[in-house]
């Protein structure tokens, strides 16, 4: 394997800046691998390196970036994994992507995803499922499955994705990489094709915690085009912590007990990590998040409701697919949308439309918003006693392709441990905690709003202690690239 | 829980056309999911205010200063039915 | 026969005169080439987000304050969901359960609420020509889409078509004066729907109401509402029920037809717009809005005309509800005061005369009649230096050529003949002589018979004599003769 590929993004950036690596060579090394991708992780790969000088002195030093399909990128297909946007090339670039490009990260390609970010397995992409580089018969998780698989397989040094109910953290966990969902408002949503506006956040998917910090540092910031974006109160620092002394970890019974259906292998890895944390000086105690078991229900009302409105713009009038344009307006709308959207998207539009419809609003959407208030309160209370709340990221390791496609509810339960945080708007990170039957397991830490620096430090200390080896997935990607 | 008529009504609101098979399936799946979700209705939430925004800011306003618009060609490029007059063609709402 | 009382409420959409749209930086336009004022936000492109225009909020608050509303401490934007080609996002961002302004009053009509929203785009009809399949086509121009709108909803306090028209005119003047809109009905910057119902006079129960759309002029509003009232009374008298529906008034045919009912009952699925944060009316924002308001609004001006100048309520409103007339009136009043004083009521009587001569849509300030000239004319009439008939003639000349009314009167010999003038006495005698029967009746106390005698004198003097003076002289001379 090309030794460039073995470097973390931060290490590659450092060597580019030291002029030990030619950024054009770095880009081409990844471009070739991405172009030969047989995990179906990419929906578009840059045909060549971007024209002009490589910003070798820029903070991100020409380290190429894989971007989830739903980020609008000017002139480049941005299809959000949907048939209804096939071939759509936006006239503008999402703020987060533009920020990263300005910081010196050239666009390597667009990554596959569940359609409109609705899914936990990447099987809901109109462009085919993504394969997990650890086991090609298994899913990579979702919805940022393409980004996660690409980073895990060494097809990209790093990637960005979006998280609405776990869409960064869960695929990161299933692919054995790091995934961070920032505080709501930390990163601009402008140019992100919306799923659920009050929950969606962009974040990094990287090989390690340092890379996540480096990428995040150039993603955050107030954007005047996004009314809900906020100035990050401090600079994102490179994490240096090597221990957890004085750190209090809370383990919520509600998310780690029997209710969540955590697999034995996942539980084992989780408990081993708690022990490691104690070894690093942390205290570990049970805590309560009484409303957390209801988070999934609230999430599956709020997110589809917002999505039902967000997806109304796909009507065949201004862009994207149009079907049956001769048979009258109403028919044009329903034919276009019925052919353009996949089954899961239709299911959620239906669910969301129903939850908002006359006579049901209070019972469903209104109640879900109140549950949201209680969940945020639960976290606030917990953070009075604890620095971080920790859980397994996903109750399961990567499951077989097709295993849950017939049971939407079973699929939704995948998000059991990841949905409470976006409902409260707080940040959470998933780091690999080891393998279970040869498949990666994720460990999740959640902190109060804008605690990213502390969260990254804690994750960094744990990561060092765990010493997870992600190279088998990269070798798998290597053989794929050759084959 | 959700009967056929309700599913049809919701599908019409959402401008989705479902086949007979999809209709049956949708009714069953949505009912199944709602059955799980409905548990939140048992919570006592009488005095709890709803949360529609997690960010605690108000009055994010923009100065009334013009910014460049898109060129018309750019706006119309992805249009399924651009018309010579310079607009986005659609079936007439007045026609059936 | 039953008497019916119409109950009318208005819903008015006003385009605000900001530079840019409600949620994006595209410039507002009217009549520009299609689709040249669009961007990802107002085209509803994937990933685009709205940001609120600060000036639109200030204008909204100014309207609320001008209408005496309570400005909400905290208000929210909602999404109103429905599909239509002129609505690019599939929802309109509007205000719902917490509007910017509530309550209030303008003139004798209470305001229910005032809220902010975005305008739809413009849908044009293309017809079937040029299409292979021959189906009817339309096309959308998004230039107008996203223009800031304020929706003003009144309470059902209006009880006649005339009152509807007059009140809308007051609203228009008010909005124009505070400078927040062009309020031009023909161009669509002021649009009015009317909710109309009728009930037996004296009944407290409201009848079934219909919503009348598409009245794009003051005249059509009055006519449309009148036609709808007649239609509803007709139905009730025929023993039929009024159906709650949305109706279209065709100003050409005068007909009222139901608007095609949409596919399903309206279910807009309102929910708080997650892309926007709440709006809080700070003291600074309210102060800025208050400061931007003119010192006196039309309704206040009408009250002042009535209270301080003794004008009738109707005349006061006629003037104050048209700022150009009121301004002209006040300038003439000032000129008259400088010239030794003019009677405000007398002066105000001459404004409608002037309007009638220059055309009702023209500003008298742009006519040939200087305000001081009108004041001088009114003063001369009041002092009986010129008769009313002669003064009308003078006004016509002023409208045609301008000039000084005193000079015109002198030059044309239009000055009033006084009672002391022997000529007038002689004329009265001749009138009595010419119609002894009428004179006899007057003498017998039948004052109605005096008409022909007065007419005789008026004719002979070509209107220069004052009617009251002639009457007095006739009665004196008839009595003397008897
Ligand atoms: Mg409206
Ligand atoms: Zn725009």
PDB file of N, CA, C and O and ligand atoms in Angstrom, chain C residues 13 80 92 94 115 117 151, ligand 1:
ATOM      1  N   UNK C  13     -53.511  42.203   1.870  1.00  0.00           N
ATOM      2  CA  UNK C  13     -52.082  41.897   1.721  1.00  0.00           C
ATOM      3  C   UNK C  13     -51.384  43.130   1.170  1.00  0.00           C
ATOM      4  O   UNK C  13     -51.799  43.674   0.156  1.00  0.00           O
ATOM      5  N   UNK C  80     -46.345  27.231   6.343  1.00  0.00           N
ATOM      6  CA  UNK C  80     -47.708  26.924   5.908  1.00  0.00           C
ATOM      7  C   UNK C  80     -47.577  26.053   4.664  1.00  0.00           C
ATOM      8  O   UNK C  80     -47.127  26.523   3.614  1.00  0.00           O
ATOM      9  N   UNK C  92     -45.151  28.251   2.571  1.00  0.00           N
ATOM     10  CA  UNK C  92     -44.960  29.693   2.686  1.00  0.00           C
ATOM     11  C   UNK C  92     -44.509  29.960   4.115  1.00  0.00           C
ATOM     12  O   UNK C  92     -45.092  29.423   5.061  1.00  0.00           O
ATOM     13  N   UNK C  94     -44.751  32.132   7.070  1.00  0.00           N
ATOM     14  CA  UNK C  94     -45.765  33.096   7.479  1.00  0.00           C
ATOM     15  C   UNK C  94     -45.828  33.070   8.998  1.00  0.00           C
ATOM     16  O   UNK C  94     -45.165  32.261   9.634  1.00  0.00           O
ATOM     17  N   UNK C 115     -49.748  40.381  10.391  1.00  0.00           N
ATOM     18  CA  UNK C 115     -48.578  39.487  10.423  1.00  0.00           C
ATOM     19  C   UNK C 115     -47.735  39.601   9.161  1.00  0.00           C
ATOM     20  O   UNK C 115     -48.173  40.120   8.142  1.00  0.00           O
ATOM     21  N   UNK C 117     -45.282  37.867   6.161  1.00  0.00           N
ATOM     22  CA  UNK C 117     -45.094  36.654   5.392  1.00  0.00           C
ATOM     23  C   UNK C 117     -44.388  36.975   4.085  1.00  0.00           C
ATOM     24  O   UNK C 117     -44.011  38.116   3.846  1.00  0.00           O
ATOM     25  N   UNK C 151     -49.900  41.001   6.164  1.00  0.00           N
ATOM     26  CA  UNK C 151     -51.321  40.678   6.031  1.00  0.00           C
ATOM     27  C   UNK C 151     -52.060  41.332   7.184  1.00  0.00           C
ATOM     28  O   UNK C 151     -51.731  41.122   8.353  1.00  0.00           O
TER      29      UNK C 151
HETATM   30 MG1  LIG D   1     -51.575  35.488   3.739  1.00  0.00          MG
END
